[in-house]
Amino acid sequence: MDEKLEALREALYALDGQTATAISTELIEAGVEPQRVLQEGLAEAMLEIGRRWNAGEVFLPEVVAAAEIFKQCQAIVEPALLASGGQTLGHRVVMATVKGDLHDLGKNMVGAMMKTAGFEVHDLGKDVPADRIVEAVRELEPTIVGLSALLTTTVPEQRGVIQALEEAGLRRAVKVMVGGAPVTEDWAKQIGADGYAPNAPEAVRVALELAGSERPTG
Ligand code: B12
């Protein structure tokens, strides 16, 4: 199976969407854990593409194309991921990529795995201003709000959202989790976030821990 995951990564590097979606289907039909396909196949490939981009070996249009293929493959994997879940926890999660940031693959992955774990996920999308997040927290009364940021220039927005929640008198009503490649545990502590995770499975673990101390949302 490792060779198939390798072939999936290679298809992403080659920007061969047809092969990538075919292999994703094959892996799922063969019963490979959808989490593995997402993490070891798709996420690792994007990380490597980022490395190649940094090294000047690939260019922006190729990254855009790879991200598109990532989404097509994720759409194949997600139903299997959801089917592998079961219970409903009665806890709502609001997910968003912060203002100014268009990176949403990681946020989508976290959201998908949260759903599988039984959370009711409301995805506000990408480039989401703080006031919209505050509005969603007021309306949906989630247990957790998850903020993704992939650019060093947008990471400070996570602090901005926490401040906006404080100003709206909602900070204590919700747990805030932060993530994204440049985000660290130290940063999370510094801005007073309740949780941080470096990847989707860990995000689920932290979310379950945070939700464990809260009453389910009505
Ligand atoms: C794909 C990509 C893009 C795609 C995004 C497509 C999309 N729909 O998301 C496109 C081409 C649009 C893009 C654009 C840009 N990008 Co870009 N991009 C990347 C790349 C290669 C991969 C990111 C990715 O999807 N990774 C795969 C996912 C699965 O991983 P992830 O996002 O890290 O998420 C995981 C964890 O972080 C965590 N997580 C994520 N979110 C959350 C949230 C919570 C709550 C939790 C708990 C956990 C969590 O769990 C996830 C799953 O395991 C990175 C390289 C990198 N090393 O990250 C550069 C990168 C982030 N981009 C970069 C740059 C510079 C840009 C542009 C400015 C380029 C330009 N000149 O236009 C623009 C910015 C556009 C904007 N305003 O946002 C730089 C940022 C450098 C910096 N210092 O800030 C990077 C690091 C590449 C580089 N050059 O080194 N990019």
PDB file of N, CA, C and O in Angstrom, residues 145-207:
ATOM      1  N   VAL A 145     -13.979  27.318  18.320  1.00  0.00           N
ATOM      2  CA  VAL A 145     -13.734  27.967  17.034  1.00  0.00           C
ATOM      3  C   VAL A 145     -12.287  27.656  16.636  1.00  0.00           C
ATOM      4  O   VAL A 145     -11.369  27.787  17.451  1.00  0.00           O
ATOM      5  N   GLY A 146     -12.105  27.157  15.402  1.00  0.00           N
ATOM      6  CA  GLY A 146     -10.782  26.781  14.913  1.00  0.00           C
ATOM      7  C   GLY A 146     -10.316  27.769  13.864  1.00  0.00           C
ATOM      8  O   GLY A 146     -11.009  27.999  12.874  1.00  0.00           O
ATOM      9  N   LEU A 147      -9.134  28.348  14.090  1.00  0.00           N
ATOM     10  CA  LEU A 147      -8.622  29.382  13.188  1.00  0.00           C
ATOM     11  C   LEU A 147      -7.358  28.903  12.492  1.00  0.00           C
ATOM     12  O   LEU A 147      -6.374  28.549  13.144  1.00  0.00           O
ATOM     13  N   SER A 148      -7.389  28.913  11.173  1.00  0.00           N
ATOM     14  CA  SER A 148      -6.239  28.486  10.391  1.00  0.00           C
ATOM     15  C   SER A 148      -5.544  29.693   9.773  1.00  0.00           C
ATOM     16  O   SER A 148      -6.211  30.631   9.319  1.00  0.00           O
ATOM     17  N   ALA A 149      -4.208  29.677   9.746  1.00  0.00           N
ATOM     18  CA  ALA A 149      -3.428  30.727   9.072  1.00  0.00           C
ATOM     19  C   ALA A 149      -2.139  30.105   8.550  1.00  0.00           C
ATOM     20  O   ALA A 149      -1.459  29.382   9.280  1.00  0.00           O
ATOM     21  N   LEU A 150      -1.832  30.378   7.294  1.00  0.00           N
ATOM     22  CA  LEU A 150      -0.645  29.756   6.666  1.00  0.00           C
ATOM     23  C   LEU A 150       0.448  30.760   6.324  1.00  0.00           C
ATOM     24  O   LEU A 150       1.534  30.373   5.923  1.00  0.00           O
ATOM     25  N   LEU A 151       0.146  32.051   6.464  1.00  0.00           N
ATOM     26  CA  LEU A 151       1.137  33.065   6.093  1.00  0.00           C
ATOM     27  C   LEU A 151       1.619  33.779   7.351  1.00  0.00           C
ATOM     28  O   LEU A 151       0.810  34.058   8.254  1.00  0.00           O
ATOM     29  N   THR A 152       2.898  34.087   7.389  1.00  0.00           N
ATOM     30  CA  THR A 152       3.396  34.793   8.576  1.00  0.00           C
ATOM     31  C   THR A 152       2.691  36.154   8.708  1.00  0.00           C
ATOM     32  O   THR A 152       2.557  36.667   9.808  1.00  0.00           O
ATOM     33  N   THR A 153       2.218  36.680   7.583  1.00  0.00           N
ATOM     34  CA  THR A 153       1.523  37.978   7.634  1.00  0.00           C
ATOM     35  C   THR A 153       0.082  37.862   8.139  1.00  0.00           C
ATOM     36  O   THR A 153      -0.514  38.858   8.531  1.00  0.00           O
ATOM     37  N   THR A 154      -0.498  36.668   8.096  1.00  0.00           N
ATOM     38  CA  THR A 154      -1.893  36.536   8.541  1.00  0.00           C
ATOM     39  C   THR A 154      -2.017  35.856   9.913  1.00  0.00           C
ATOM     40  O   THR A 154      -3.085  35.936  10.529  1.00  0.00           O
ATOM     41  N   VAL A 155      -0.944  35.225  10.366  1.00  0.00           N
ATOM     42  CA  VAL A 155      -0.981  34.583  11.692  1.00  0.00           C
ATOM     43  C   VAL A 155      -1.435  35.580  12.788  1.00  0.00           C
ATOM     44  O   VAL A 155      -2.251  35.225  13.640  1.00  0.00           O
ATOM     45  N   PRO A 156      -0.969  36.862  12.751  1.00  0.00           N
ATOM     46  CA  PRO A 156      -1.424  37.808  13.790  1.00  0.00           C
ATOM     47  C   PRO A 156      -2.946  38.003  13.819  1.00  0.00           C
ATOM     48  O   PRO A 156      -3.494  38.415  14.834  1.00  0.00           O
ATOM     49  N   GLU A 157      -3.607  37.698  12.701  1.00  0.00           N
ATOM     50  CA  GLU A 157      -5.082  37.791  12.667  1.00  0.00           C
ATOM     51  C   GLU A 157      -5.725  36.873  13.707  1.00  0.00           C
ATOM     52  O   GLU A 157      -6.838  37.132  14.174  1.00  0.00           O
ATOM     53  N   GLN A 158      -5.039  35.787  14.032  1.00  0.00           N
ATOM     54  CA  GLN A 158      -5.595  34.874  15.041  1.00  0.00           C
ATOM     55  C   GLN A 158      -5.740  35.615  16.365  1.00  0.00           C
ATOM     56  O   GLN A 158      -6.736  35.466  17.065  1.00  0.00           O
ATOM     57  N   ARG A 159      -4.741  36.429  16.677  1.00  0.00           N
ATOM     58  CA  ARG A 159      -4.828  37.236  17.886  1.00  0.00           C
ATOM     59  C   ARG A 159      -5.975  38.252  17.749  1.00  0.00           C
ATOM     60  O   ARG A 159      -6.723  38.506  18.687  1.00  0.00           O
ATOM     61  N   GLY A 160      -6.092  38.806  16.523  1.00  0.00           N
ATOM     62  CA  GLY A 160      -7.155  39.781  16.250  1.00  0.00           C
ATOM     63  C   GLY A 160      -8.539  39.182  16.514  1.00  0.00           C
ATOM     64  O   GLY A 160      -9.413  39.853  17.062  1.00  0.00           O
ATOM     65  N   VAL A 161      -8.721  37.925  16.132  1.00  0.00           N
ATOM     66  CA  VAL A 161     -10.027  37.279  16.336  1.00  0.00           C
ATOM     67  C   VAL A 161     -10.284  37.112  17.837  1.00  0.00           C
ATOM     68  O   VAL A 161     -11.386  37.376  18.328  1.00  0.00           O
ATOM     69  N   ILE A 162      -9.250  36.704  18.566  1.00  0.00           N
ATOM     70  CA  ILE A 162      -9.419  36.532  20.017  1.00  0.00           C
ATOM     71  C   ILE A 162      -9.782  37.872  20.665  1.00  0.00           C
ATOM     72  O   ILE A 162     -10.688  37.954  21.500  1.00  0.00           O
ATOM     73  N   GLN A 163      -9.114  38.933  20.210  1.00  0.00           N
ATOM     74  CA  GLN A 163      -9.425  40.261  20.758  1.00  0.00           C
ATOM     75  C   GLN A 163     -10.855  40.667  20.414  1.00  0.00           C
ATOM     76  O   GLN A 163     -11.582  41.202  21.246  1.00  0.00           O
ATOM     77  N   ALA A 164     -11.265  40.368  19.173  1.00  0.00           N
ATOM     78  CA  ALA A 164     -12.637  40.718  18.747  1.00  0.00           C
ATOM     79  C   ALA A 164     -13.662  39.943  19.576  1.00  0.00           C
ATOM     80  O   ALA A 164     -14.724  40.477  19.923  1.00  0.00           O
ATOM     81  N   LEU A 165     -13.346  38.693  19.893  1.00  0.00           N
ATOM     82  CA  LEU A 165     -14.257  37.897  20.735  1.00  0.00           C
ATOM     83  C   LEU A 165     -14.333  38.512  22.137  1.00  0.00           C
ATOM     84  O   LEU A 165     -15.405  38.591  22.742  1.00  0.00           O
ATOM     85  N   GLU A 166     -13.179  38.966  22.633  1.00  0.00           N
ATOM     86  CA  GLU A 166     -13.157  39.605  23.959  1.00  0.00           C
ATOM     87  C   GLU A 166     -14.020  40.861  23.954  1.00  0.00           C
ATOM     88  O   GLU A 166     -14.853  41.063  24.829  1.00  0.00           O
ATOM     89  N   GLU A 167     -13.830  41.683  22.907  1.00  0.00           N
ATOM     90  CA  GLU A 167     -14.587  42.941  22.814  1.00  0.00           C
ATOM     91  C   GLU A 167     -16.085  42.692  22.732  1.00  0.00           C
ATOM     92  O   GLU A 167     -16.888  43.481  23.208  1.00  0.00           O
ATOM     93  N   ALA A 168     -16.449  41.561  22.096  1.00  0.00           N
ATOM     94  CA  ALA A 168     -17.871  41.242  21.947  1.00  0.00           C
ATOM     95  C   ALA A 168     -18.421  40.535  23.200  1.00  0.00           C
ATOM     96  O   ALA A 168     -19.591  40.151  23.239  1.00  0.00           O
ATOM     97  N   GLY A 169     -17.561  40.334  24.197  1.00  0.00           N
ATOM     98  CA  GLY A 169     -18.002  39.669  25.430  1.00  0.00           C
ATOM     99  C   GLY A 169     -18.231  38.175  25.237  1.00  0.00           C
ATOM    100  O   GLY A 169     -18.954  37.547  26.005  1.00  0.00           O
ATOM    101  N   LEU A 170     -17.595  37.603  24.195  1.00  0.00           N
ATOM    102  CA  LEU A 170     -17.856  36.194  23.883  1.00  0.00           C
ATOM    103  C   LEU A 170     -16.659  35.284  24.148  1.00  0.00           C
ATOM    104  O   LEU A 170     -16.738  34.077  23.941  1.00  0.00           O
ATOM    105  N   ARG A 171     -15.554  35.876  24.593  1.00  0.00           N
ATOM    106  CA  ARG A 171     -14.345  35.062  24.696  1.00  0.00           C
ATOM    107  C   ARG A 171     -14.513  33.862  25.620  1.00  0.00           C
ATOM    108  O   ARG A 171     -14.009  32.785  25.342  1.00  0.00           O
ATOM    109  N   ARG A 172     -15.237  34.068  26.722  1.00  0.00           N
ATOM    110  CA  ARG A 172     -15.362  32.963  27.677  1.00  0.00           C
ATOM    111  C   ARG A 172     -16.425  31.956  27.269  1.00  0.00           C
ATOM    112  O   ARG A 172     -16.549  30.891  27.872  1.00  0.00           O
ATOM    113  N   ALA A 173     -17.166  32.287  26.207  1.00  0.00           N
ATOM    114  CA  ALA A 173     -18.249  31.393  25.775  1.00  0.00           C
ATOM    115  C   ALA A 173     -17.733  30.320  24.824  1.00  0.00           C
ATOM    116  O   ALA A 173     -18.459  29.386  24.485  1.00  0.00           O
ATOM    117  N   VAL A 174     -16.484  30.445  24.365  1.00  0.00           N
ATOM    118  CA  VAL A 174     -15.992  29.536  23.327  1.00  0.00           C
ATOM    119  C   VAL A 174     -14.506  29.234  23.525  1.00  0.00           C
ATOM    120  O   VAL A 174     -13.757  30.077  24.011  1.00  0.00           O
ATOM    121  N   LYS A 175     -14.120  28.009  23.167  1.00  0.00           N
ATOM    122  CA  LYS A 175     -12.698  27.653  23.196  1.00  0.00           C
ATOM    123  C   LYS A 175     -12.109  27.984  21.826  1.00  0.00           C
ATOM    124  O   LYS A 175     -12.722  27.665  20.797  1.00  0.00           O
ATOM    125  N   VAL A 176     -10.932  28.567  21.821  1.00  0.00           N
ATOM    126  CA  VAL A 176     -10.301  28.922  20.551  1.00  0.00           C
ATOM    127  C   VAL A 176      -9.107  28.001  20.292  1.00  0.00           C
ATOM    128  O   VAL A 176      -8.212  27.878  21.137  1.00  0.00           O
ATOM    129  N   MET A 177      -9.134  27.363  19.104  1.00  0.00           N
ATOM    130  CA  MET A 177      -7.987  26.536  18.688  1.00  0.00           C
ATOM    131  C   MET A 177      -7.331  27.187  17.490  1.00  0.00           C
ATOM    132  O   MET A 177      -8.025  27.690  16.605  1.00  0.00           O
ATOM    133  N   VAL A 178      -6.001  27.167  17.460  1.00  0.00           N
ATOM    134  CA  VAL A 178      -5.300  27.755  16.320  1.00  0.00           C
ATOM    135  C   VAL A 178      -4.385  26.726  15.667  1.00  0.00           C
ATOM    136  O   VAL A 178      -3.916  25.789  16.315  1.00  0.00           O
ATOM    137  N   GLY A 179      -4.150  26.913  14.371  1.00  0.00           N
ATOM    138  CA  GLY A 179      -3.263  26.012  13.646  1.00  0.00           C
ATOM    139  C   GLY A 179      -2.869  26.599  12.303  1.00  0.00           C
ATOM    140  O   GLY A 179      -3.258  27.719  11.960  1.00  0.00           O
ATOM    141  N   GLY A 180      -2.100  25.808  11.549  1.00  0.00           N
ATOM    142  CA  GLY A 180      -1.538  26.270  10.276  1.00  0.00           C
ATOM    143  C   GLY A 180      -0.030  26.117  10.361  1.00  0.00           C
ATOM    144  O   GLY A 180       0.524  26.217  11.469  1.00  0.00           O
ATOM    145  N   ALA A 181       0.610  25.879   9.214  1.00  0.00           N
ATOM    146  CA  ALA A 181       2.035  25.527   9.227  1.00  0.00           C
ATOM    147  C   ALA A 181       2.942  26.449  10.067  1.00  0.00           C
ATOM    148  O   ALA A 181       3.794  25.962  10.800  1.00  0.00           O
ATOM    149  N   PRO A 182       2.785  27.781  10.006  1.00  0.00           N
ATOM    150  CA  PRO A 182       3.727  28.612  10.780  1.00  0.00           C
ATOM    151  C   PRO A 182       3.334  28.787  12.253  1.00  0.00           C
ATOM    152  O   PRO A 182       4.058  29.434  13.006  1.00  0.00           O
ATOM    153  N   VAL A 183       2.196  28.233  12.644  1.00  0.00           N
ATOM    154  CA  VAL A 183       1.689  28.436  14.010  1.00  0.00           C
ATOM    155  C   VAL A 183       2.370  27.456  14.968  1.00  0.00           C
ATOM    156  O   VAL A 183       2.599  26.297  14.627  1.00  0.00           O
ATOM    157  N   THR A 184       2.700  27.946  16.158  1.00  0.00           N
ATOM    158  CA  THR A 184       3.374  27.099  17.149  1.00  0.00           C
ATOM    159  C   THR A 184       2.589  27.106  18.461  1.00  0.00           C
ATOM    160  O   THR A 184       1.755  27.979  18.692  1.00  0.00           O
ATOM    161  N   GLU A 185       2.934  26.156  19.286  1.00  0.00           N
ATOM    162  CA  GLU A 185       2.345  26.073  20.623  1.00  0.00           C
ATOM    163  C   GLU A 185       2.637  27.368  21.398  1.00  0.00           C
ATOM    164  O   GLU A 185       1.768  27.894  22.087  1.00  0.00           O
ATOM    165  N   ASP A 186       3.841  27.880  21.252  1.00  0.00           N
ATOM    166  CA  ASP A 186       4.228  29.105  21.957  1.00  0.00           C
ATOM    167  C   ASP A 186       3.350  30.276  21.557  1.00  0.00           C
ATOM    168  O   ASP A 186       2.908  31.056  22.389  1.00  0.00           O
ATOM    169  N   TRP A 187       3.124  30.377  20.228  1.00  0.00           N
ATOM    170  CA  TRP A 187       2.264  31.457  19.710  1.00  0.00           C
ATOM    171  C   TRP A 187       0.862  31.320  20.291  1.00  0.00           C
ATOM    172  O   TRP A 187       0.256  32.306  20.748  1.00  0.00           O
ATOM    173  N   ALA A 188       0.360  30.095  20.309  1.00  0.00           N
ATOM    174  CA  ALA A 188      -0.987  29.852  20.832  1.00  0.00           C
ATOM    175  C   ALA A 188      -1.070  30.336  22.286  1.00  0.00           C
ATOM    176  O   ALA A 188      -2.033  31.007  22.667  1.00  0.00           O
ATOM    177  N   LYS A 189      -0.043  30.033  23.064  1.00  0.00           N
ATOM    178  CA  LYS A 189      -0.037  30.450  24.480  1.00  0.00           C
ATOM    179  C   LYS A 189       0.026  31.978  24.565  1.00  0.00           C
ATOM    180  O   LYS A 189      -0.696  32.601  25.328  1.00  0.00           O
ATOM    181  N   GLN A 190       0.899  32.531  23.733  1.00  0.00           N
ATOM    182  CA  GLN A 190       1.113  33.978  23.744  1.00  0.00           C
ATOM    183  C   GLN A 190      -0.172  34.763  23.493  1.00  0.00           C
ATOM    184  O   GLN A 190      -0.386  35.810  24.082  1.00  0.00           O
ATOM    185  N   ILE A 191      -1.023  34.246  22.602  1.00  0.00           N
ATOM    186  CA  ILE A 191      -2.249  34.997  22.266  1.00  0.00           C
ATOM    187  C   ILE A 191      -3.441  34.541  23.105  1.00  0.00           C
ATOM    188  O   ILE A 191      -4.567  34.990  22.890  1.00  0.00           O
ATOM    189  N   GLY A 192      -3.192  33.627  24.023  1.00  0.00           N
ATOM    190  CA  GLY A 192      -4.275  33.195  24.911  1.00  0.00           C
ATOM    191  C   GLY A 192      -5.260  32.241  24.269  1.00  0.00           C
ATOM    192  O   GLY A 192      -6.424  32.169  24.676  1.00  0.00           O
ATOM    193  N   ALA A 193      -4.803  31.486  23.243  1.00  0.00           N
ATOM    194  CA  ALA A 193      -5.688  30.472  22.649  1.00  0.00           C
ATOM    195  C   ALA A 193      -5.803  29.298  23.624  1.00  0.00           C
ATOM    196  O   ALA A 193      -4.932  29.098  24.473  1.00  0.00           O
ATOM    197  N   ASP A 194      -6.869  28.521  23.482  1.00  0.00           N
ATOM    198  CA  ASP A 194      -7.071  27.385  24.388  1.00  0.00           C
ATOM    199  C   ASP A 194      -6.404  26.115  23.876  1.00  0.00           C
ATOM    200  O   ASP A 194      -6.182  25.176  24.629  1.00  0.00           O
ATOM    201  N   GLY A 195      -6.153  26.070  22.561  1.00  0.00           N
ATOM    202  CA  GLY A 195      -5.584  24.849  22.012  1.00  0.00           C
ATOM    203  C   GLY A 195      -4.831  25.105  20.719  1.00  0.00           C
ATOM    204  O   GLY A 195      -5.102  26.070  19.996  1.00  0.00           O
ATOM    205  N   TYR A 196      -3.858  24.221  20.463  1.00  0.00           N
ATOM    206  CA  TYR A 196      -3.067  24.273  19.233  1.00  0.00           C
ATOM    207  C   TYR A 196      -2.830  22.838  18.794  1.00  0.00           C
ATOM    208  O   TYR A 196      -2.720  21.941  19.643  1.00  0.00           O
ATOM    209  N   ALA A 197      -2.753  22.617  17.491  1.00  0.00           N
ATOM    210  CA  ALA A 197      -2.359  21.290  17.006  1.00  0.00           C
ATOM    211  C   ALA A 197      -1.619  21.439  15.694  1.00  0.00           C
ATOM    212  O   ALA A 197      -1.958  22.291  14.869  1.00  0.00           O
ATOM    213  N   PRO A 198      -0.586  20.614  15.488  1.00  0.00           N
ATOM    214  CA  PRO A 198       0.219  20.709  14.275  1.00  0.00           C
ATOM    215  C   PRO A 198      -0.385  19.969  13.082  1.00  0.00           C
ATOM    216  O   PRO A 198       0.088  20.137  11.968  1.00  0.00           O
ATOM    217  N   ASN A 199      -1.382  19.115  13.324  1.00  0.00           N
ATOM    218  CA  ASN A 199      -1.984  18.372  12.209  1.00  0.00           C
ATOM    219  C   ASN A 199      -3.419  17.984  12.566  1.00  0.00           C
ATOM    220  O   ASN A 199      -3.868  18.200  13.696  1.00  0.00           O
ATOM    221  N   ALA A 200      -4.114  17.386  11.595  1.00  0.00           N
ATOM    222  CA  ALA A 200      -5.548  17.135  11.784  1.00  0.00           C
ATOM    223  C   ALA A 200      -5.851  16.089  12.870  1.00  0.00           C
ATOM    224  O   ALA A 200      -6.724  16.332  13.706  1.00  0.00           O
ATOM    225  N   PRO A 201      -5.151  14.953  12.886  1.00  0.00           N
ATOM    226  CA  PRO A 201      -5.473  13.995  13.946  1.00  0.00           C
ATOM    227  C   PRO A 201      -5.261  14.575  15.348  1.00  0.00           C
ATOM    228  O   PRO A 201      -6.062  14.374  16.256  1.00  0.00           O
ATOM    229  N   GLU A 202      -4.188  15.342  15.486  1.00  0.00           N
ATOM    230  CA  GLU A 202      -3.893  15.966  16.784  1.00  0.00           C
ATOM    231  C   GLU A 202      -4.951  17.032  17.094  1.00  0.00           C
ATOM    232  O   GLU A 202      -5.356  17.210  18.254  1.00  0.00           O
ATOM    233  N   ALA A 203      -5.421  17.719  16.051  1.00  0.00           N
ATOM    234  CA  ALA A 203      -6.471  18.738  16.246  1.00  0.00           C
ATOM    235  C   ALA A 203      -7.727  18.085  16.829  1.00  0.00           C
ATOM    236  O   ALA A 203      -8.366  18.636  17.723  1.00  0.00           O
ATOM    237  N   VAL A 204      -8.048  16.896  16.343  1.00  0.00           N
ATOM    238  CA  VAL A 204      -9.226  16.184  16.858  1.00  0.00           C
ATOM    239  C   VAL A 204      -9.009  15.821  18.330  1.00  0.00           C
ATOM    240  O   VAL A 204      -9.898  15.999  19.160  1.00  0.00           O
ATOM    241  N   ARG A 205      -7.813  15.342  18.637  1.00  0.00           N
ATOM    242  CA  ARG A 205      -7.522  14.959  20.018  1.00  0.00           C
ATOM    243  C   ARG A 205      -7.686  16.160  20.958  1.00  0.00           C
ATOM    244  O   ARG A 205      -8.349  16.075  21.994  1.00  0.00           O
ATOM    245  N   VAL A 206      -7.110  17.293  20.559  1.00  0.00           N
ATOM    246  CA  VAL A 206      -7.196  18.500  21.394  1.00  0.00           C
ATOM    247  C   VAL A 206      -8.652  18.968  21.499  1.00  0.00           C
ATOM    248  O   VAL A 206      -9.132  19.341  22.574  1.00  0.00           O
ATOM    249  N   ALA A 207      -9.376  18.909  20.372  1.00  0.00           N
ATOM    250  CA  ALA A 207     -10.775  19.360  20.377  1.00  0.00           C
ATOM    251  C   ALA A 207     -11.617  18.499  21.312  1.00  0.00           C
ATOM    252  O   ALA A 207     -12.458  19.008  22.058  1.00  0.00           O
TER     253      ALA A 207
END
